[in-house]
Structure formats: C-alpha cells, structure tokens
PDB file of C-alpha atoms in Angstrom:
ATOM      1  CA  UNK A  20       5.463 -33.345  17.783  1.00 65.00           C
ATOM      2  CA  UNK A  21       6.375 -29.887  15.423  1.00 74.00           C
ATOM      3  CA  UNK A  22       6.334 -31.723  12.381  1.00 88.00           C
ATOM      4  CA  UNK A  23       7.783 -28.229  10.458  1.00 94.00           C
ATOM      5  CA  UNK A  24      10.977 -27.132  12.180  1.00 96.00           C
ATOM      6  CA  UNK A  25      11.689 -23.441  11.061  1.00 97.00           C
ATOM      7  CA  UNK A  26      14.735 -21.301  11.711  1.00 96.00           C
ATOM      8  CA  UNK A  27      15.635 -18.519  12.437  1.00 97.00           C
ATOM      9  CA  UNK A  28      13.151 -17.442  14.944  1.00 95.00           C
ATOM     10  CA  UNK A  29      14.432 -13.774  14.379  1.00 96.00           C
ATOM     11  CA  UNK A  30      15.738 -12.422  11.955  1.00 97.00           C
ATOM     12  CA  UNK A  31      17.054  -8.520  11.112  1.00 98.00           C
ATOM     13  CA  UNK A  32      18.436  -7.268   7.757  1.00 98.00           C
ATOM     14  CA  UNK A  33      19.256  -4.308   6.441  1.00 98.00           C
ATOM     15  CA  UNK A  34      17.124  -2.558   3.812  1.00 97.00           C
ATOM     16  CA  UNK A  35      18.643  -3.931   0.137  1.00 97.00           C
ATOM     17  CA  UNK A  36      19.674  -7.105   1.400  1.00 98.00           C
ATOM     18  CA  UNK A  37      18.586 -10.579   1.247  1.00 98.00           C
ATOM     19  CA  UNK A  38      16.129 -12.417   3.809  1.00 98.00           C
ATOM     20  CA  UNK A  39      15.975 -16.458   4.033  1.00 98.00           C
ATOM     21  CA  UNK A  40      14.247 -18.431   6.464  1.00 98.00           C
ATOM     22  CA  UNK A  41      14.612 -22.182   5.909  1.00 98.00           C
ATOM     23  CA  UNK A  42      12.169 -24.616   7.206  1.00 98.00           C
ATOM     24  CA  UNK A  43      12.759 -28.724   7.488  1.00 97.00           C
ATOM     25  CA  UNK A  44      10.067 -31.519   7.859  1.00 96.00           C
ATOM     26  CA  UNK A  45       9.709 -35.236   8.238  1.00 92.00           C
ATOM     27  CA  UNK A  46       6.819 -36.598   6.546  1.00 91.00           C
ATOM     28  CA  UNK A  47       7.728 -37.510   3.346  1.00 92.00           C
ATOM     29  CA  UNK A  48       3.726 -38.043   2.801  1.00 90.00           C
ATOM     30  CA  UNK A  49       3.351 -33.676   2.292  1.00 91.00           C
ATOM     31  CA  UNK A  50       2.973 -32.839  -1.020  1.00 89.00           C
ATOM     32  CA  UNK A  51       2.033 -28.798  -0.248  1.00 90.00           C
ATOM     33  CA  UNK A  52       4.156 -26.272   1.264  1.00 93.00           C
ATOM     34  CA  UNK A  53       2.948 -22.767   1.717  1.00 93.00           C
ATOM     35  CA  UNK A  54       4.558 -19.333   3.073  1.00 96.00           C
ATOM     36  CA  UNK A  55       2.361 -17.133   5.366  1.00 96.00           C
ATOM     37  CA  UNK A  56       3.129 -13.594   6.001  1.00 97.00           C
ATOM     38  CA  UNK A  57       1.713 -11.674   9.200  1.00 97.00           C
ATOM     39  CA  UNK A  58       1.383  -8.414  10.064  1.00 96.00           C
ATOM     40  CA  UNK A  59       0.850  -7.266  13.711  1.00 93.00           C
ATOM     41  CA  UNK A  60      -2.726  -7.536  14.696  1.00 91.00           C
ATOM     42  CA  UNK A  61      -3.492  -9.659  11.993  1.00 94.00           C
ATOM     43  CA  UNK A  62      -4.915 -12.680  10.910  1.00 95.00           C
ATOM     44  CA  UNK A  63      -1.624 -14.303   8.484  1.00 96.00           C
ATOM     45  CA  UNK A  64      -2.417 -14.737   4.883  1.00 95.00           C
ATOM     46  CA  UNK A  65      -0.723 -16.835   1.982  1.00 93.00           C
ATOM     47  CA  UNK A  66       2.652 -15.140   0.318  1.00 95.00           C
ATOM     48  CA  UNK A  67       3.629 -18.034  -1.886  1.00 94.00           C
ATOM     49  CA  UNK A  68       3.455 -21.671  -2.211  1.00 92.00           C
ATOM     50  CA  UNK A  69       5.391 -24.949  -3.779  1.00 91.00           C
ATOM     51  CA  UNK A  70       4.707 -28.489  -4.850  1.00 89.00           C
ATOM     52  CA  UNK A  71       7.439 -31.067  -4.318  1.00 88.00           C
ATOM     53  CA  UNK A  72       7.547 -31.577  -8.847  1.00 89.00           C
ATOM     54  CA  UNK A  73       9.926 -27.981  -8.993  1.00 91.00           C
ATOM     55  CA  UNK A  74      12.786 -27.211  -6.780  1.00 94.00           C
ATOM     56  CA  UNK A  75      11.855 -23.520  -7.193  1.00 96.00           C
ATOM     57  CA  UNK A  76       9.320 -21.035  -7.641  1.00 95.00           C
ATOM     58  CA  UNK A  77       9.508 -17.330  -8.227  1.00 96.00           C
ATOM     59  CA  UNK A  78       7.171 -14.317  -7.144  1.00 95.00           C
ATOM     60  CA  UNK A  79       8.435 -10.526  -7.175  1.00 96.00           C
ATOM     61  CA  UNK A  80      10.950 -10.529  -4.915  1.00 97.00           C
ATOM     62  CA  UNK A  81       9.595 -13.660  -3.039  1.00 97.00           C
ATOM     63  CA  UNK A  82      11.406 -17.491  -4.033  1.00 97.00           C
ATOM     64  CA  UNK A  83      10.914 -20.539  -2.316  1.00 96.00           C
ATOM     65  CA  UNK A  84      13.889 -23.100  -3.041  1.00 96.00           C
ATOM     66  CA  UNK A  85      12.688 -26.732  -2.532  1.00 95.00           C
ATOM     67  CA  UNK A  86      15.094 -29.442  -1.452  1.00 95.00           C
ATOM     68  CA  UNK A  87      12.966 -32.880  -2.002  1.00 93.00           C
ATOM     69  CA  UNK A  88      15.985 -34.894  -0.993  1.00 93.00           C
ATOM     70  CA  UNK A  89      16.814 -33.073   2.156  1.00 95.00           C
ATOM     71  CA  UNK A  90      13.215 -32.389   2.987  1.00 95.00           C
ATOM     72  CA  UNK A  91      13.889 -28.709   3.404  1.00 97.00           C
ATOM     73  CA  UNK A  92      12.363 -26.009   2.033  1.00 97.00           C
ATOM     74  CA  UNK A  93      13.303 -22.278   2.066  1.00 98.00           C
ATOM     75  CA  UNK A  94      11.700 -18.602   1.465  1.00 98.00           C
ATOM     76  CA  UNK A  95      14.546 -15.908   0.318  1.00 98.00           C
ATOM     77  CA  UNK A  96      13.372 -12.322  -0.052  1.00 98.00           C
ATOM     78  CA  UNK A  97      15.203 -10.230  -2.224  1.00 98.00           C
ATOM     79  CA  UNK A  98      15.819  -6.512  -1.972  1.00 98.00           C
ATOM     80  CA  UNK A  99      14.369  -6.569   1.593  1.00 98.00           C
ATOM     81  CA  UNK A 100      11.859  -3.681   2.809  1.00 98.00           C
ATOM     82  CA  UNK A 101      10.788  -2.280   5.664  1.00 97.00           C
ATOM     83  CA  UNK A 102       7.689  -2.673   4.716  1.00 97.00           C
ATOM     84  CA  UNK A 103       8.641  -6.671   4.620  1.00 98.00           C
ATOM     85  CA  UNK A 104       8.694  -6.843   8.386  1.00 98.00           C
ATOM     86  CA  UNK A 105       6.392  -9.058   9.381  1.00 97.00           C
ATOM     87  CA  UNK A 106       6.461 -12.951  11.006  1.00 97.00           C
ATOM     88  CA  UNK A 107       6.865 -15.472   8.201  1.00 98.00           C
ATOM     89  CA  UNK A 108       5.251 -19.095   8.504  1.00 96.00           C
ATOM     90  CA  UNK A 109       6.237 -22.100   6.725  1.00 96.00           C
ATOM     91  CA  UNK A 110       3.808 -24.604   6.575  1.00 94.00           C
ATOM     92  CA  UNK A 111       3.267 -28.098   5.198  1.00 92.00           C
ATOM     93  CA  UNK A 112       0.287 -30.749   4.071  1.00 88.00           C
ATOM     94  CA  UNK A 113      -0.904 -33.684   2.910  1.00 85.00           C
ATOM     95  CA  UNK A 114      -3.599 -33.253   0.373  1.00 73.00           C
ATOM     96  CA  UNK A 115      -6.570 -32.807   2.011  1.00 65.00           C
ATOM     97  CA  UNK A 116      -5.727 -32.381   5.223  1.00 75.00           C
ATOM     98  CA  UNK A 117      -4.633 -29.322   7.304  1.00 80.00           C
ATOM     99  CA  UNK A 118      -2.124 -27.051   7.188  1.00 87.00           C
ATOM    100  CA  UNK A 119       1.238 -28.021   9.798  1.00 89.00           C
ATOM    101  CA  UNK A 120       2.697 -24.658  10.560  1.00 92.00           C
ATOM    102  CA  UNK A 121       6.361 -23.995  11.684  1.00 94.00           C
ATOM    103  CA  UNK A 122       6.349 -21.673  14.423  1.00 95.00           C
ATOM    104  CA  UNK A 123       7.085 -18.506  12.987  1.00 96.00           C
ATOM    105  CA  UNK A 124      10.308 -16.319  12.146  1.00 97.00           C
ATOM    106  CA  UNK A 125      10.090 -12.769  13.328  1.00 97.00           C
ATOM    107  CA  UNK A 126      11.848 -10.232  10.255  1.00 98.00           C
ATOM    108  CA  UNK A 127      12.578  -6.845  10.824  1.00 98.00           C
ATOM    109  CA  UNK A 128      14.004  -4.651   7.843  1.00 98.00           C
ATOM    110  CA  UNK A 129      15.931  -1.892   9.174  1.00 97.00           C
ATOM    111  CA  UNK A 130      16.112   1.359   6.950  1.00 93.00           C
TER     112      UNK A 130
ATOM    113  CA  UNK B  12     -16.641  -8.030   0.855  1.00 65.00           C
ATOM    114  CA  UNK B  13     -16.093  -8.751   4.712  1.00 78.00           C
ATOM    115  CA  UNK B  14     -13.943 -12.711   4.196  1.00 94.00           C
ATOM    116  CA  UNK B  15     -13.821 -14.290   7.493  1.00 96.00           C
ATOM    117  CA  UNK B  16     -14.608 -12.104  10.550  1.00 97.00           C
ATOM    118  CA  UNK B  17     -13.888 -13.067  14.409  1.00 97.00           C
ATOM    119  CA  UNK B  18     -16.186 -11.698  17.207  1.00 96.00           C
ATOM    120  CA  UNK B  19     -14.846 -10.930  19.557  1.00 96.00           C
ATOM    121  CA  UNK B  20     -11.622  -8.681  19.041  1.00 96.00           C
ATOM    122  CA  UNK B  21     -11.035  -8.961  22.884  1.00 96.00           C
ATOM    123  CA  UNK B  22     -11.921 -10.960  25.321  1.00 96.00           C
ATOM    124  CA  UNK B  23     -10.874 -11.061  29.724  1.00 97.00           C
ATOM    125  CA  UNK B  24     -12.430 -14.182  31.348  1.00 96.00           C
ATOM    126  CA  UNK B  25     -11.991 -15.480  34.774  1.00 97.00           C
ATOM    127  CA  UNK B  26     -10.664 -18.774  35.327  1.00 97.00           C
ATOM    128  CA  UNK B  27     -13.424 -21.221  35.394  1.00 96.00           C
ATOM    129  CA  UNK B  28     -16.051 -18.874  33.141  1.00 97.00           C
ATOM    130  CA  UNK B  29     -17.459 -19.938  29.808  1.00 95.00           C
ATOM    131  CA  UNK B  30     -17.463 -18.196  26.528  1.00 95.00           C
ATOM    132  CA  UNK B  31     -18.007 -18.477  22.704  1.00 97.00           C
ATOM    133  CA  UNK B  32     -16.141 -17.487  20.033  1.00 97.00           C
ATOM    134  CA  UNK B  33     -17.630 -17.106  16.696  1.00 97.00           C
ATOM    135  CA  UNK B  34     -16.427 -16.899  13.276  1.00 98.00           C
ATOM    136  CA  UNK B  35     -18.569 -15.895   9.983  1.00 98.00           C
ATOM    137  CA  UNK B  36     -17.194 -16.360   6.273  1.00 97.00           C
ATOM    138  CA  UNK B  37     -19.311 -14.870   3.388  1.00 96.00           C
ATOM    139  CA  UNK B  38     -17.089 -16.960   0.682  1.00 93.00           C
ATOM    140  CA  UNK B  39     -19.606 -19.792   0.353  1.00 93.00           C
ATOM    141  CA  UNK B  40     -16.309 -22.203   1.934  1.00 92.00           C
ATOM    142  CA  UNK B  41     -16.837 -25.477   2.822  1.00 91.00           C
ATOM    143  CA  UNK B  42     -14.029 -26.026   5.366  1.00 91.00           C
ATOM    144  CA  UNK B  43     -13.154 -23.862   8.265  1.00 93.00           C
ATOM    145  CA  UNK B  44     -10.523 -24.134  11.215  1.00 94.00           C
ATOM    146  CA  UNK B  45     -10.062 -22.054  14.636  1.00 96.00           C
ATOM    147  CA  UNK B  46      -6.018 -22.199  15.753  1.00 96.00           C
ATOM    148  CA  UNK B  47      -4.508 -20.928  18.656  1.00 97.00           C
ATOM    149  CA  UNK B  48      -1.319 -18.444  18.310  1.00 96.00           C
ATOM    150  CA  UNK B  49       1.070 -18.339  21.247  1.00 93.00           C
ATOM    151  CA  UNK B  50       4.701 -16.707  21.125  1.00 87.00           C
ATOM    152  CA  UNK B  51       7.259 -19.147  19.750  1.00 85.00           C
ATOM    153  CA  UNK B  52       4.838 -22.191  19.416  1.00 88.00           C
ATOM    154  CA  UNK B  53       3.444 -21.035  15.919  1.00 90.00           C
ATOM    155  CA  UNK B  54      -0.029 -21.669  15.074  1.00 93.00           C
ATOM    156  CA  UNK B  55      -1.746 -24.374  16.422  1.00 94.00           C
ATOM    157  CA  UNK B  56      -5.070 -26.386  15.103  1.00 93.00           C
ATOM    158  CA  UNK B  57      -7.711 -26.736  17.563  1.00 96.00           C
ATOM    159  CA  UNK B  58     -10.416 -28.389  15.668  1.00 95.00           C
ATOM    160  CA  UNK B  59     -12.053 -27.911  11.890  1.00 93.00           C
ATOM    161  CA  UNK B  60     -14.859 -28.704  10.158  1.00 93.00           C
ATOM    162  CA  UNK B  61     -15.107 -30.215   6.639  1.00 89.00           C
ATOM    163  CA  UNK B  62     -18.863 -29.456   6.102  1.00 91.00           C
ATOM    164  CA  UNK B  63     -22.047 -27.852   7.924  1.00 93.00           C
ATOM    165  CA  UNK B  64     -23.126 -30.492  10.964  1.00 93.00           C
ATOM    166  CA  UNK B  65     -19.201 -31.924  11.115  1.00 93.00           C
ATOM    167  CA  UNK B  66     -16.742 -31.216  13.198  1.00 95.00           C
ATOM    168  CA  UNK B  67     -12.956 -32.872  13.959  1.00 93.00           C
ATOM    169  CA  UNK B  68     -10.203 -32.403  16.548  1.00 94.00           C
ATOM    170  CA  UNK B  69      -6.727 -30.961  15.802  1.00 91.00           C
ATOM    171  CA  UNK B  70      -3.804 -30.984  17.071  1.00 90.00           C
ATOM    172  CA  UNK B  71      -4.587 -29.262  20.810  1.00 94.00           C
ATOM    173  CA  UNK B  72      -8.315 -29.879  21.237  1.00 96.00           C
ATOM    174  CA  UNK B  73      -8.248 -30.292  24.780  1.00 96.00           C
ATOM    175  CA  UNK B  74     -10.190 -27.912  26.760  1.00 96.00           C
ATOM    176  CA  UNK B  75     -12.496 -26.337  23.808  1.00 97.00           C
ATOM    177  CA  UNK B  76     -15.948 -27.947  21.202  1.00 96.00           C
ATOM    178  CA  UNK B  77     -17.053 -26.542  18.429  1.00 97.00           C
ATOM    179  CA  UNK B  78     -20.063 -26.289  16.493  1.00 97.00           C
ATOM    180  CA  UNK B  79     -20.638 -26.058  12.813  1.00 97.00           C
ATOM    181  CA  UNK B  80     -24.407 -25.551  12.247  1.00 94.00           C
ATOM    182  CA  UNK B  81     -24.194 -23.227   9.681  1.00 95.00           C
ATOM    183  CA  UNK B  82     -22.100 -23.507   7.228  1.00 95.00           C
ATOM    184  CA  UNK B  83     -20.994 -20.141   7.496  1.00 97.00           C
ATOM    185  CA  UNK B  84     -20.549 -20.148  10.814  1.00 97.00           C
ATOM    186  CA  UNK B  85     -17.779 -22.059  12.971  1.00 98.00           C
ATOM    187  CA  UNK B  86     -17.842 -21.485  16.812  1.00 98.00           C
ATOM    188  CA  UNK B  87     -15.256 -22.404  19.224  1.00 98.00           C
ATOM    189  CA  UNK B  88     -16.674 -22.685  23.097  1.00 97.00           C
ATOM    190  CA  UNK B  89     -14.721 -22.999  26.269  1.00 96.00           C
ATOM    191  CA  UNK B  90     -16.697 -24.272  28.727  1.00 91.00           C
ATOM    192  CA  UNK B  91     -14.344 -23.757  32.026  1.00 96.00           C
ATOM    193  CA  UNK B  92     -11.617 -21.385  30.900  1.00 95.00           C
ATOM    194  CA  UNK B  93      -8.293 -21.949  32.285  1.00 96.00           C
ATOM    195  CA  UNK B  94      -5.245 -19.359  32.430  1.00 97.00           C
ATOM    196  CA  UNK B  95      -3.188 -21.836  29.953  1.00 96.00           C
ATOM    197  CA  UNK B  96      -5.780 -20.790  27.670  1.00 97.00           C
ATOM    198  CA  UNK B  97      -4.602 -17.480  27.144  1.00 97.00           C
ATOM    199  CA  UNK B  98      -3.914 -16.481  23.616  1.00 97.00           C
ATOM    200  CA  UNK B  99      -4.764 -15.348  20.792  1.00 97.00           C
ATOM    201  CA  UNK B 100      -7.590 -17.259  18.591  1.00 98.00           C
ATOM    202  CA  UNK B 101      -7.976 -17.334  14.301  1.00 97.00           C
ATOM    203  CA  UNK B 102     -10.694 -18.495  12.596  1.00 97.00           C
ATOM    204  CA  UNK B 103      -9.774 -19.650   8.864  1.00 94.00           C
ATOM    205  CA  UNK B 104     -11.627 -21.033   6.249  1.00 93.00           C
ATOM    206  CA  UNK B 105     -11.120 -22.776   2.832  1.00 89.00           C
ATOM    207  CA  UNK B 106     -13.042 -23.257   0.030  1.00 84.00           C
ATOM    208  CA  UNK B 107     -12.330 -27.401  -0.262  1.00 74.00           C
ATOM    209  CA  UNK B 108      -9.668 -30.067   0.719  1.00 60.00           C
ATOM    210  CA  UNK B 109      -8.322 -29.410  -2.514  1.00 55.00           C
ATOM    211  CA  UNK B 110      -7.763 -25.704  -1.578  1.00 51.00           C
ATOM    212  CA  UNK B 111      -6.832 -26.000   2.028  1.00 53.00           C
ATOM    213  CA  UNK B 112      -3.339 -24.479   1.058  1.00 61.00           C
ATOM    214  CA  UNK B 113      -5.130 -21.355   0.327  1.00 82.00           C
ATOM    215  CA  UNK B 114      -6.457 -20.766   4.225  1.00 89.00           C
ATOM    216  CA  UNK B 115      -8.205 -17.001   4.276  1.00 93.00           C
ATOM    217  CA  UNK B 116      -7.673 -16.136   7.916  1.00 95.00           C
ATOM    218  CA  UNK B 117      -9.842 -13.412  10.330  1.00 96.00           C
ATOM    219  CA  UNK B 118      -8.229 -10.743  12.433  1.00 96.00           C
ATOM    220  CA  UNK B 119      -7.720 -12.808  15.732  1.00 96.00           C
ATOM    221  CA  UNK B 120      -9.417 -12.471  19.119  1.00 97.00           C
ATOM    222  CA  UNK B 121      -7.055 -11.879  21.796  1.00 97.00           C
ATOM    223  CA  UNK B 122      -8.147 -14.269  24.878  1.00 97.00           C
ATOM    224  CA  UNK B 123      -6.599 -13.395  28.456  1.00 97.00           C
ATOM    225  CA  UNK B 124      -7.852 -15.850  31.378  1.00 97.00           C
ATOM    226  CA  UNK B 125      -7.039 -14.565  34.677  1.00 96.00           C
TER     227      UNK B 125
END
C-alpha cells in the first residue's frame, strides 16, 4: 500500500507566488523525509531533506514544514519560477532502508 | 565525472522477448536500486542491492532479477517482457544505508512492450 500520500497531483502558480505540496504518511517508524525535484527526461535528484527533531528547515526559497504529530510533512516554494516547473517527490524512510516515494506533484510556474 | 549512467536510453520489445538493462556508477557506492516510473503511481522499487554479489526485492519485483556482480554495476533483466511492463526505468545508487536519503539517480530508459 502507498505508504506516502502526496497532494496535489498538479499544481499551477503564477510567477511570484507561493508553491506547497503537502505529503502525509503512516509509519511512525520513518525517521527521513526527503524532497526530489524532476525535470523532464530526467533522472529526479534530492532538493531538500528533514529529520523528525525540527519542525522546519530552510533552503533559498525551498522550506519543508514538519508536522510530527500529524505525520505530515510539507515543501513550500517561495517566489515561484518558471524555471521551478518540474514534478516534486516526497519521500520517506526508515534508516537504512529505502526510500518510499509519494507519487509525484506536477508544478507549472506560469510567467 | 559521468555519476550513474543507464544503457539503454530507449528500448521497443515485443511481448514475450528478453532484455537487460544496465546501470554503471563511478562513485565507489555501495548500494544501488533500479525503480520503475509510471504516470500517477510515483516511483516504484523493483529490487536493490546492498553490496557486490547481493541482491533484494522491492516493492514490485515481479516479472524482473537482477544481478550485482560488480559493484559498479547493477543490471535489471526481464526475461519474458510483458506490455504491463511498459515504463520508464532509473537506476540509483547510494553511497551507504546511512546515506540512502541522498539517492544519485541516472537519466531513465524509456521501456515500451508491444
């Protein structure tokens, strides 16, 4: 069963504006939850990650807010681009064990 | 420096034909993965390895075996391929368990079984 539920599965902004995807699990056993970034016709790669000990965690423009209690977790991208546009992945893990991805949220940053 | 590199890019098969995927990393990683990308579903683990001679199933392992003899090589064989099989395949790779947040993926080979 998904053990990573993400939402939206689309998702369109405007250029300047703010972009959240929010992702829930279950297993209250993951102690590692990542944010991948795609780009058509490519392979995804990392963006920004969290452990469960801070509720939030800051790069550029990229956060990720961490809800222990509510076992959701959430990527918000300020001051969207174009150039942003791209399918986002949450993901979550146990340590030492692989990656569970959500299934993907399709952004597209309108000029 | 080339990372993790998928041959091939492209693939057609017929239902019921073999191939082999194969995936090379030059970053000395210890732990590699092939998933499976279809629209909506996310990506999917098919099986990993954890060292050179070892291999484990993932989530969707039906269908598909790997083979890890090298430990810079992972391949991922289909021995009957089936239309359902249809997708598009990443290799990843990681340098430890300790590090398998920070997965360094290839470029994909796009699989179409008719």
């Amino acid at each position: 069963q998904q053990q990573v539920k993400q939402s939206p599965q689309s998702l369109i902004v405007q250029k300047g504006g703010i972009s959240i995807i929010n992702c829930a699990y279950e297993n209250t056993a993951f102690d590692y939850f990542p944010w991948y970034q795609q780009f058509p016709g490519k392979g995804p790669a990392l963006l920004i990650a969290i452990r469960p000990d801070v509720s939030e965690k800051k790069e550029g423009r990229f956060t990720i807010s961490f809800n222990k209690s509510a076992k959701q977790f959430s990527l918000h991208i300020m001051d969207s681009q174009p150039g942003d546009s791209a399918t986002y992945f949450c993901a979550a893990s146990m340590s030492g064990y692989a990656l569970n991805f959500g299934k993907g949220t399709s952004l597209l940053v309108t000029p | 420096n080339a990372g993790v590199t998928q041959t091939p890019k492209f693939r057609v098969l017929k239902t019921g034909q073999s191939m082999t995927l194969l995936c090379a990393q030059d970053m000395n990683h210890e732990y590699m993965y092939w998933y499976r990308q279809d629209p909506g579903m996310g990506l999917r683990l098919i099986h990993y390895s954890v060292g050179e001679g070892t291999t484990a199933k993932g989530e969707v392992p039906d269908g598909y075996n790997v083979s890890r003899l090298k430990k810079q090589n992972f391949l991922l064989g289909l021995e009957s391929a089936a239309p359902s099989q249809t997708s598009v395949y990443f290799c990843a790779s990681s340098y430890s368990a300790g590090m398998v947040e920070k997965l360094f993926f290839g470029s994909g080979t796009q699989l179409s079984v008719l």
